[in-house]
PDB file of C-alpha atoms in Angstrom:
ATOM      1  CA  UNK A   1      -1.357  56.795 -69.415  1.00 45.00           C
ATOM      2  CA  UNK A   2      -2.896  53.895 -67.599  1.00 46.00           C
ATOM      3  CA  UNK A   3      -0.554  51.326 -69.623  1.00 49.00           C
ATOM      4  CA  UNK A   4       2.579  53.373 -68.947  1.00 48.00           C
ATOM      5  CA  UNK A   5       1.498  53.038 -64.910  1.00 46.00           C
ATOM      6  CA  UNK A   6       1.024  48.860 -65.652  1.00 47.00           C
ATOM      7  CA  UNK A   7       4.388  48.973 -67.370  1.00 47.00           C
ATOM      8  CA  UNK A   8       6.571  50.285 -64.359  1.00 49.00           C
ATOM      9  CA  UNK A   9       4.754  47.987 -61.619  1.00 53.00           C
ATOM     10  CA  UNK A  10       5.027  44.565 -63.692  1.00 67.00           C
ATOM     11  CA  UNK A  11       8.623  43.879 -62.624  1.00 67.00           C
ATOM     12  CA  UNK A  12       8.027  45.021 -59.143  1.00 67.00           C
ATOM     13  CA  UNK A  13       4.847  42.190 -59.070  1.00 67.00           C
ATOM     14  CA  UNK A  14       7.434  39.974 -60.059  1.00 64.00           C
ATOM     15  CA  UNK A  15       9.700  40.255 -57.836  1.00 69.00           C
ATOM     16  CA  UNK A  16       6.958  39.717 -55.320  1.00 72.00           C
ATOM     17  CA  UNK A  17       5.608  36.429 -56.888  1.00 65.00           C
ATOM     18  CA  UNK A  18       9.356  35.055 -56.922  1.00 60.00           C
ATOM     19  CA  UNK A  19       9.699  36.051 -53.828  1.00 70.00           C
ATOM     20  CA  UNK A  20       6.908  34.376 -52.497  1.00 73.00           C
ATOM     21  CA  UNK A  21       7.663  31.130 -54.465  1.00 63.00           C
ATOM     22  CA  UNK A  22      11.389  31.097 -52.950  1.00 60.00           C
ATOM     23  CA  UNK A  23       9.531  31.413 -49.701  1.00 68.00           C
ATOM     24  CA  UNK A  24       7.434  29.051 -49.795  1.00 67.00           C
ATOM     25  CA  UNK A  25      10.019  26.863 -51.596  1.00 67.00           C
ATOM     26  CA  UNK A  26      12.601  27.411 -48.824  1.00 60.00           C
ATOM     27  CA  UNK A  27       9.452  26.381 -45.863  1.00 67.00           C
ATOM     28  CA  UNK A  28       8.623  23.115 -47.701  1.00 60.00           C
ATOM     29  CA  UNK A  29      12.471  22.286 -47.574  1.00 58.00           C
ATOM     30  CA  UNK A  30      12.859  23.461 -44.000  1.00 63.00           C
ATOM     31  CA  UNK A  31       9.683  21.140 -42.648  1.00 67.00           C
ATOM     32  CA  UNK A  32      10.572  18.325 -44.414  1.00 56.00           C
ATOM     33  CA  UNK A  33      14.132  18.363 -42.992  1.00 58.00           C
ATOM     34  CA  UNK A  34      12.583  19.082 -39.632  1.00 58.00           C
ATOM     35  CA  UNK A  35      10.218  15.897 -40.337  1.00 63.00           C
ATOM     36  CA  UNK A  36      12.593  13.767 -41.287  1.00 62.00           C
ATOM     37  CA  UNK A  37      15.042  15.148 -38.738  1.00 51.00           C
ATOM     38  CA  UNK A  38      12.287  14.361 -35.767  1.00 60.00           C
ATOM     39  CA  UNK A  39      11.394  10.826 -37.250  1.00 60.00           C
ATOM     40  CA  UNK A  40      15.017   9.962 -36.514  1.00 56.00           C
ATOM     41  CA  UNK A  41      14.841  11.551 -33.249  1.00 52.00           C
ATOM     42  CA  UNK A  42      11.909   9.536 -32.524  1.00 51.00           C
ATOM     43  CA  UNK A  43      13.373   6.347 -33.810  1.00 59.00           C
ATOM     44  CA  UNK A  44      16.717   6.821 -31.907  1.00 60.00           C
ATOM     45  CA  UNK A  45      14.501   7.531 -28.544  1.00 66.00           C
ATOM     46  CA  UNK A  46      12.232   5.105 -29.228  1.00 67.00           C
ATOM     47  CA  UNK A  47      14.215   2.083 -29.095  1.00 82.00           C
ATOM     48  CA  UNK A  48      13.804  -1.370 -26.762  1.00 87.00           C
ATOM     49  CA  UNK A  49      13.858  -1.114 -23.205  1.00 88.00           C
ATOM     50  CA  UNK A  50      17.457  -2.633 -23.132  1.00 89.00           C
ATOM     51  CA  UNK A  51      17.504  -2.266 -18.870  1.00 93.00           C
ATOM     52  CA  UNK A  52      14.938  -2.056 -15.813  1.00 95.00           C
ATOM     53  CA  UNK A  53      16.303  -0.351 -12.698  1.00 95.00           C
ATOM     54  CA  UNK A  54      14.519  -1.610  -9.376  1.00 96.00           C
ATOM     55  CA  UNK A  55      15.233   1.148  -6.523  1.00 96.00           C
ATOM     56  CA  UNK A  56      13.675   1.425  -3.790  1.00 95.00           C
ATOM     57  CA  UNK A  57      14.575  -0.618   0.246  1.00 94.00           C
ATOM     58  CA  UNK A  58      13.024  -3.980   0.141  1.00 94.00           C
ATOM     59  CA  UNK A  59      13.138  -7.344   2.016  1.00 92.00           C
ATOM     60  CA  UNK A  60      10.151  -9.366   1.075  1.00 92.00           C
ATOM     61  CA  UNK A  61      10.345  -8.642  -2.632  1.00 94.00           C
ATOM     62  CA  UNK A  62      12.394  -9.978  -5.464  1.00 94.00           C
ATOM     63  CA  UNK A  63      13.481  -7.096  -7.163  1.00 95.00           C
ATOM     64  CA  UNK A  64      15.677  -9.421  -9.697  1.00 94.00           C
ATOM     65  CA  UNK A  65      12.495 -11.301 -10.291  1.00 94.00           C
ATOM     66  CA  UNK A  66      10.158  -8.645 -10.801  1.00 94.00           C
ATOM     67  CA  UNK A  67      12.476  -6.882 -13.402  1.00 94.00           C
ATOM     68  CA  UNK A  68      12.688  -9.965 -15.150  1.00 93.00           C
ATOM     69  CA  UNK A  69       8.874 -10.481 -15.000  1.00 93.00           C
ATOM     70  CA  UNK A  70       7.807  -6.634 -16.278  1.00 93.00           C
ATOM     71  CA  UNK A  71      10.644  -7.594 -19.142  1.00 92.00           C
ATOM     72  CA  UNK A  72       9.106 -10.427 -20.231  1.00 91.00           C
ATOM     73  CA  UNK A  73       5.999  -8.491 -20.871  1.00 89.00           C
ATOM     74  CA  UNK A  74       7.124  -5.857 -22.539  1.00 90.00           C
ATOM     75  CA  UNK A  75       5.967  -5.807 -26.120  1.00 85.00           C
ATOM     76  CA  UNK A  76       6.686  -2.385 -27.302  1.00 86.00           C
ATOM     77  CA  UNK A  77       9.503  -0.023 -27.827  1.00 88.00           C
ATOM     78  CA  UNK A  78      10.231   2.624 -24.639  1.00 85.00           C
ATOM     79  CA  UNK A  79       7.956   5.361 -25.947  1.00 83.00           C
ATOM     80  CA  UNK A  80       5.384   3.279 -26.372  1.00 85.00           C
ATOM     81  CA  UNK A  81       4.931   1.854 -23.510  1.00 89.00           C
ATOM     82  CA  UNK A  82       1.621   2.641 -21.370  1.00 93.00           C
ATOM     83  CA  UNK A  83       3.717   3.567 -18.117  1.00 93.00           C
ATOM     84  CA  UNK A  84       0.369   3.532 -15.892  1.00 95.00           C
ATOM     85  CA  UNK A  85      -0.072  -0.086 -17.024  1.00 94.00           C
ATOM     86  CA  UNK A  86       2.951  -0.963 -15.851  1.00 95.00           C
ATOM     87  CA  UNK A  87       2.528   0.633 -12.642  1.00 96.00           C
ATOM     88  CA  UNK A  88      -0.920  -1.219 -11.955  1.00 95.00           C
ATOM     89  CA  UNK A  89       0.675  -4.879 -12.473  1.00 94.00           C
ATOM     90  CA  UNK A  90       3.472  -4.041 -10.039  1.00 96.00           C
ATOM     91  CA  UNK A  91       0.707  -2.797  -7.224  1.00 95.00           C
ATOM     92  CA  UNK A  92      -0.943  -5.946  -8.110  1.00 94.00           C
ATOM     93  CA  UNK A  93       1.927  -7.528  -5.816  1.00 95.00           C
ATOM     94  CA  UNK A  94       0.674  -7.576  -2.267  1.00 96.00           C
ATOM     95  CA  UNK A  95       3.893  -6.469  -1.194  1.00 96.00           C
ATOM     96  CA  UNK A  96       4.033  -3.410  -3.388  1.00 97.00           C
ATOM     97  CA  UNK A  97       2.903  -0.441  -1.864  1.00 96.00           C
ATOM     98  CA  UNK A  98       3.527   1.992  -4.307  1.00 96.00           C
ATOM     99  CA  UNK A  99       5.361   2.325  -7.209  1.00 97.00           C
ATOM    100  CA  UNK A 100       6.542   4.871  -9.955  1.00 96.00           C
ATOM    101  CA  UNK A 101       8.373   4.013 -13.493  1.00 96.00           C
ATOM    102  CA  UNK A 102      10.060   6.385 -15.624  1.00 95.00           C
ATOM    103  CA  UNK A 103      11.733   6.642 -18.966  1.00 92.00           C
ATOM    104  CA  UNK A 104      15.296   6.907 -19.271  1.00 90.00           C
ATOM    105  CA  UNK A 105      17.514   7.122 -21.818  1.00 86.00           C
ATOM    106  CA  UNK A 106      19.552   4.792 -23.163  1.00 86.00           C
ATOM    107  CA  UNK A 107      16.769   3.072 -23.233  1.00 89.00           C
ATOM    108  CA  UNK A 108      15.461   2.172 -19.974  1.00 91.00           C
ATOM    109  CA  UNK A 109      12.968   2.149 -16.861  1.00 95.00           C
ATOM    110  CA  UNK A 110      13.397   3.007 -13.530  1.00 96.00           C
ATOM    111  CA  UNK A 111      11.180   1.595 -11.107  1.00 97.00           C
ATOM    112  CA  UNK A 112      10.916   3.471  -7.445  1.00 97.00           C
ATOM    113  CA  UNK A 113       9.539   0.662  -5.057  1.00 97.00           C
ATOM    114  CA  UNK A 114       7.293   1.261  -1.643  1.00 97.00           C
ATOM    115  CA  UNK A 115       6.822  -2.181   0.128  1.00 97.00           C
ATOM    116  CA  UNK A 116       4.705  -2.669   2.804  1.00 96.00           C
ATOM    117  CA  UNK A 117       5.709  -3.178   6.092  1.00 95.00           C
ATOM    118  CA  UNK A 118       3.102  -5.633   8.098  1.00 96.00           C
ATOM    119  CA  UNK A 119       2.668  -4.078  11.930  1.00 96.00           C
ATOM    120  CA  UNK A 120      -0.111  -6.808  12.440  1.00 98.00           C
ATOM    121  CA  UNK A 121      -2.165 -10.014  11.529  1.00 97.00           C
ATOM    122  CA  UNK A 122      -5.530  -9.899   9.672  1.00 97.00           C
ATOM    123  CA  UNK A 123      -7.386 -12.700  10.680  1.00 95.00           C
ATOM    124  CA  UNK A 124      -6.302 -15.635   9.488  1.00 92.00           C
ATOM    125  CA  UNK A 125      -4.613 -15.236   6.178  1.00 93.00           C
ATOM    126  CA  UNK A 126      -4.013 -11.050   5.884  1.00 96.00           C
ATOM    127  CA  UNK A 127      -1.645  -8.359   7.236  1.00 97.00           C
ATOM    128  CA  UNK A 128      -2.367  -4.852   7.934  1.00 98.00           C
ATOM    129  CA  UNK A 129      -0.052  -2.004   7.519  1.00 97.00           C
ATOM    130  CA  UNK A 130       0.880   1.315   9.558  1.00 94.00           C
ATOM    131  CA  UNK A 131      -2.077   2.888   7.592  1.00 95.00           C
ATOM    132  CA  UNK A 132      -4.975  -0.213   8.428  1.00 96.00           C
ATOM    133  CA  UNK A 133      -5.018  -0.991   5.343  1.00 97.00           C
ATOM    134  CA  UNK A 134      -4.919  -4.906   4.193  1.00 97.00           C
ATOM    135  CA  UNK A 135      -2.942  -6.857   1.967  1.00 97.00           C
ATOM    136  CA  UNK A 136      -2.935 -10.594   1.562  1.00 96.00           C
ATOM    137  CA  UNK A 137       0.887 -12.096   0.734  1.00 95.00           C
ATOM    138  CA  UNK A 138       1.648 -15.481   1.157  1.00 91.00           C
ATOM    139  CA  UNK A 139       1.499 -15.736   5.052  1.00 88.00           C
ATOM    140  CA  UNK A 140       5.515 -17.377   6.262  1.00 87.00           C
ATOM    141  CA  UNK A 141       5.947 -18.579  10.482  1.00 89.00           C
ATOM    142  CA  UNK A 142       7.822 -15.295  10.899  1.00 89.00           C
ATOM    143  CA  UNK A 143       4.220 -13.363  10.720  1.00 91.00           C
ATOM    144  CA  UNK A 144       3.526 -15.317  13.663  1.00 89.00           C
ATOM    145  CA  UNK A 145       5.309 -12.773  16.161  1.00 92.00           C
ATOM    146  CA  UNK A 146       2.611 -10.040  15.210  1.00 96.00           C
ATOM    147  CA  UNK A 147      -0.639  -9.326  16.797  1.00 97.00           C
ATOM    148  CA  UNK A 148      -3.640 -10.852  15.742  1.00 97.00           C
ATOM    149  CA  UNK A 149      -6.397  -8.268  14.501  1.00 98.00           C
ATOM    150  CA  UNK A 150      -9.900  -8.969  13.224  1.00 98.00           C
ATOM    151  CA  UNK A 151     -13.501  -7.463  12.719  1.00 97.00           C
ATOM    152  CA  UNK A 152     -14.654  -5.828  10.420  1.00 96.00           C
ATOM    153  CA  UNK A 153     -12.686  -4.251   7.030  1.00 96.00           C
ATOM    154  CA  UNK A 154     -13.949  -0.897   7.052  1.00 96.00           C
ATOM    155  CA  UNK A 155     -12.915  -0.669  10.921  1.00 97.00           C
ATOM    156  CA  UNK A 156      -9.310  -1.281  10.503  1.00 97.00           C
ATOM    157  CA  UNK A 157      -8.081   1.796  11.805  1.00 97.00           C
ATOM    158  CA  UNK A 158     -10.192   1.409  14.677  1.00 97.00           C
ATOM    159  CA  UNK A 159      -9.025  -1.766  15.501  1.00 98.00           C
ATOM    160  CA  UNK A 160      -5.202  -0.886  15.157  1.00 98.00           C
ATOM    161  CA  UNK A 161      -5.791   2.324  17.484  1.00 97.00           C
ATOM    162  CA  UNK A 162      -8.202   0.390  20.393  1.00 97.00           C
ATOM    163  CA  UNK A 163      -5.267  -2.457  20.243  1.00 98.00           C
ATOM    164  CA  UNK A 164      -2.781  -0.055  20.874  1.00 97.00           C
ATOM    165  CA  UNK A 165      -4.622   2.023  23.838  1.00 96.00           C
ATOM    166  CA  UNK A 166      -5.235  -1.498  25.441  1.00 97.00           C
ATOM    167  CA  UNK A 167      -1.798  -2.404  25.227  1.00 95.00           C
ATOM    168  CA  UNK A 168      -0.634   0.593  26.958  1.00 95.00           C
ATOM    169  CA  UNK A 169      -3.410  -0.115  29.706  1.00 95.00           C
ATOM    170  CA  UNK A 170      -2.576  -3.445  30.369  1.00 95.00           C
ATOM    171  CA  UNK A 171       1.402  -3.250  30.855  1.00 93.00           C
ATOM    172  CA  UNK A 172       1.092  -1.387  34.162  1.00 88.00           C
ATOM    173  CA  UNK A 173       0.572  -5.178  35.125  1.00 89.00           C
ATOM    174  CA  UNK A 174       3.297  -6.553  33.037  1.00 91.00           C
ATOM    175  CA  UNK A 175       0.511  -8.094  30.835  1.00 95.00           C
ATOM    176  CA  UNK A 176       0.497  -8.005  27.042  1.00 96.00           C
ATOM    177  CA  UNK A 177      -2.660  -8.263  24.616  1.00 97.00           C
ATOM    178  CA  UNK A 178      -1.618 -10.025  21.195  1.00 97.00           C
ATOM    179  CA  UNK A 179      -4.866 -10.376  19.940  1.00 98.00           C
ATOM    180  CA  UNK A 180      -7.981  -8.507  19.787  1.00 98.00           C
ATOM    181  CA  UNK A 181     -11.171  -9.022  17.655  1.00 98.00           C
ATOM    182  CA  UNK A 182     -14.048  -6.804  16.834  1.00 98.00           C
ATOM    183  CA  UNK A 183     -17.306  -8.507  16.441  1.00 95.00           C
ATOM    184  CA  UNK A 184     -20.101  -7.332  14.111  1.00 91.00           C
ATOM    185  CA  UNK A 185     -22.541  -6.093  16.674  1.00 92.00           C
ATOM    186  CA  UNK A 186     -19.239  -4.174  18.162  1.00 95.00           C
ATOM    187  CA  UNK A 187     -18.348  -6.245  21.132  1.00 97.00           C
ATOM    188  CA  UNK A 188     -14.701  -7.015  21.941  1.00 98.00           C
ATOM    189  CA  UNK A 189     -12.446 -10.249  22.607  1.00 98.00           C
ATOM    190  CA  UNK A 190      -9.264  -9.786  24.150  1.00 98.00           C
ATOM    191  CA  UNK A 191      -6.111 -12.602  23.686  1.00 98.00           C
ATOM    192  CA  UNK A 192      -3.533 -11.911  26.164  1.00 97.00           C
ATOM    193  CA  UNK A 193       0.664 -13.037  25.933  1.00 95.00           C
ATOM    194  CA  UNK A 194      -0.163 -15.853  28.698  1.00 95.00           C
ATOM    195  CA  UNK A 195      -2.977 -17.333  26.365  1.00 95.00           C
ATOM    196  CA  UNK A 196      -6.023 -16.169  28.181  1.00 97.00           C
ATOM    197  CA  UNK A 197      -8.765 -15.003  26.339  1.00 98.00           C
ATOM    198  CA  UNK A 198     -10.771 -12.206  27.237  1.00 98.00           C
ATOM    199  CA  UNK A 199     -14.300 -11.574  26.374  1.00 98.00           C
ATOM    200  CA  UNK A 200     -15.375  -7.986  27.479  1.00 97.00           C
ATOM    201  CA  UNK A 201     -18.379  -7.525  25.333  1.00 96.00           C
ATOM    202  CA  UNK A 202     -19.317  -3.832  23.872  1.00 93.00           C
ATOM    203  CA  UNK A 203     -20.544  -1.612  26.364  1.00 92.00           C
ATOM    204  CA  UNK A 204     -18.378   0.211  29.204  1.00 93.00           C
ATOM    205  CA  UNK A 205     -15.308  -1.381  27.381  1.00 95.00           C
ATOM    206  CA  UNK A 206     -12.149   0.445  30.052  1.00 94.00           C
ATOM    207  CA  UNK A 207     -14.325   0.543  33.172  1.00 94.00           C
ATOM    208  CA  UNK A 208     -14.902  -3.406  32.871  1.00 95.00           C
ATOM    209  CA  UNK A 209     -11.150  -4.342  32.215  1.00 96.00           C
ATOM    210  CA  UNK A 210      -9.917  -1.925  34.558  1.00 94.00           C
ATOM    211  CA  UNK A 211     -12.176  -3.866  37.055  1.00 94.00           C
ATOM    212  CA  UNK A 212     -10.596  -7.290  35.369  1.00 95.00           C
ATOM    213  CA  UNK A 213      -6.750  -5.852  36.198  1.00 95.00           C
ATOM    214  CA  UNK A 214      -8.266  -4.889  40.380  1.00 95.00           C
ATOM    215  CA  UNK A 215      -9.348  -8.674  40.169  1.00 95.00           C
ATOM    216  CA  UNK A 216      -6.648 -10.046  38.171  1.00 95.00           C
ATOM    217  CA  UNK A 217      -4.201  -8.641  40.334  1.00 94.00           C
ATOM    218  CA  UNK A 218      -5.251  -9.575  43.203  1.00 93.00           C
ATOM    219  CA  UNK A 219      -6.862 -13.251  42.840  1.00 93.00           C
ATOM    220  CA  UNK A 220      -5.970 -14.662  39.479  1.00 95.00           C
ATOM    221  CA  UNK A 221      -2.669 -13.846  38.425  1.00 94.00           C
ATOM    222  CA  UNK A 222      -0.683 -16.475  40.558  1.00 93.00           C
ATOM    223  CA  UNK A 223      -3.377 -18.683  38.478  1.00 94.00           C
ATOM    224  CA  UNK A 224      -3.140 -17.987  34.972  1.00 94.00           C
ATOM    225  CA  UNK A 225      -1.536 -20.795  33.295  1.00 94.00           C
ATOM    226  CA  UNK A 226      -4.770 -22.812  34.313  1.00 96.00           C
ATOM    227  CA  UNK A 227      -7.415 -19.711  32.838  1.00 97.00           C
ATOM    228  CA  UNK A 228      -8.487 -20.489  29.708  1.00 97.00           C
ATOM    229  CA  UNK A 229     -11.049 -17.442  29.246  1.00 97.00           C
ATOM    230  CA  UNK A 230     -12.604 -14.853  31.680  1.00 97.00           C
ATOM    231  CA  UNK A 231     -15.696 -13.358  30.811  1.00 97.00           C
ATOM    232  CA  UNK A 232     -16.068  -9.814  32.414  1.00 97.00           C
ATOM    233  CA  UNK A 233     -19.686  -9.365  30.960  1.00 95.00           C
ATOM    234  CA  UNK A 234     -20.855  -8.959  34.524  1.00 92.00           C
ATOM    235  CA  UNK A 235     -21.714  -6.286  36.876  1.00 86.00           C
ATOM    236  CA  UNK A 236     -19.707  -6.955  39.811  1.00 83.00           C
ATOM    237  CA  UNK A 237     -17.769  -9.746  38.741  1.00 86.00           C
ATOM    238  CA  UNK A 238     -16.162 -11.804  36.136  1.00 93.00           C
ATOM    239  CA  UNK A 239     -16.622 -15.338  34.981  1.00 96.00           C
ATOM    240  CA  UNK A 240     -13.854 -17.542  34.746  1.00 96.00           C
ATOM    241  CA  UNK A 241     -13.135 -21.042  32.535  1.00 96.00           C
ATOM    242  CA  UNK A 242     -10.475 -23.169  33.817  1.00 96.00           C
ATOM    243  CA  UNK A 243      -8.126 -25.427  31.199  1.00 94.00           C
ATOM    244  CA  UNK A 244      -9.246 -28.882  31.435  1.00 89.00           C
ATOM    245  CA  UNK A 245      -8.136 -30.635  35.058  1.00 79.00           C
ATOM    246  CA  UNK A 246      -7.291 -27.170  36.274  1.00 68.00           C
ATOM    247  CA  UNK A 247     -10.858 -26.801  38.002  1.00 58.00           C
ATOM    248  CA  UNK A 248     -14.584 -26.055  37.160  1.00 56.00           C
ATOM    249  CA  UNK A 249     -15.985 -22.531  36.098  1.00 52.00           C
ATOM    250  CA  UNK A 250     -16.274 -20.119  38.578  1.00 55.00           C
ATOM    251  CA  UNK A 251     -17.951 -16.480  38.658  1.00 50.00           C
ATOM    252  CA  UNK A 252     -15.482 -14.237  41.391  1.00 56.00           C
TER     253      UNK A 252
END
């Protein structure tokens, strides 16, 4: 009886096994077509950059330059390449603000260019952008025109916003600051458009130079292409240092 029962389930079981075994055939076939269909995939994708797109509204950089520089470093095939690496040598230009790079196909990058755009001198040899922060380019005569900024690094912003509040507070006199320096222990120095140089020190900052401007206006400014600097570090007065033959120091 138990035989008999064997008997009829033996060609069931092997239809099962052959089944399985065209199954399992038919999966072995089916990844290695999909492997060898993704290696040429990957090989057609990941060819050599044959282009580099610069985008992006410049005027100090090069953007035929740079292209040609990032392709003359480029020792892999597009896939390959380590995109953030790329990125960090072109923010290693001073001019570079920020930049992306993509992958494109055919094979390609595209490079989306920020430059910076200088709204002031940093001391003697950097420039400062709308955000205070410095870069150091190679400095041209056209930088010239800017203000003059220094102090500090970490006061930047500071700076930038005290330069700008002065500016506003001196042109009700048709006077123009294009200079103005922070020192260490926080006291000021003023450079004005007609070349005089204020020193105003660090304590009651606007009440001293709106005392200057009272005095200015009324005793100095038919005088000021002989002032070399005025000191207003005093409490009811200012010091003032003639140009050489214009006359002798004098406290008003």
């Amino acid at each position: 009886m138990g035989r008999g029962v064997a008997d009829q389930q033996t060609p069931q079981g092997l239809d099962r096994y052959w089944r399985t075994v065209v199954l399992l055939t038919l999966l072995v076939v089916f990844i290695g077509i999909g492997s060898s269909a993704l290696r040429e995939l990957w090989n057609w994708l990941n060819q050599p950059v044959a282009e580099i797109r610069m985008a992006g509204a410049t005027r100090h950089l090069d953007k035929t330059a740079l292209a040609q520089t990032l392709a003359g470093g480029l020792s892999s095939p597009l896939l390959q390449l380590d995109l953030k690496q790329i990125q960090d040598q072109l923010i290693g230009d001073p001019w570079v603000h920020r930049a992306s790079v993509r992958r494109q196909w055919p094979p390609s990058l595209e490079v989306q260019l920020e430059e910076e755009v200088p709204v002031a001198r940093w001391g003697d040899k950097g420039l400062l952008n709308h955000q205070g922060d410095i870069f150091w380019p190679e400095l041209k005569p056209e930088y010239r025109v800017l203000p003059r900024l220094n102090g500090p690094a970490h006061e930047t912003v500071r700076i930038m916003q005290q330069f700008h509040d002065l500016n506003r507070m001196f042109s009700n006199d048709g006077l123009r600051l294009i200079g103005l320096t922070l020192e260490t222990r926080g006291a000021w120095t003023l450079e004005l458009d007609n070349g005089i140089r204020i020193v105003a020190g660090r304590e009651q900052l606007v009440p001293r130079l709106r005392r200057f401007l009272n005095i200015y206006r009324l005793s100095l400014a038919d005088k000021a292409e002989q002032i070399e600097q005025i000191d207003i570090r005093y409490t009811n007065g200012v010091a003032v240092s003639w140009r050489a033959g214009a006359g002798q120091d004098n406290a008003g």
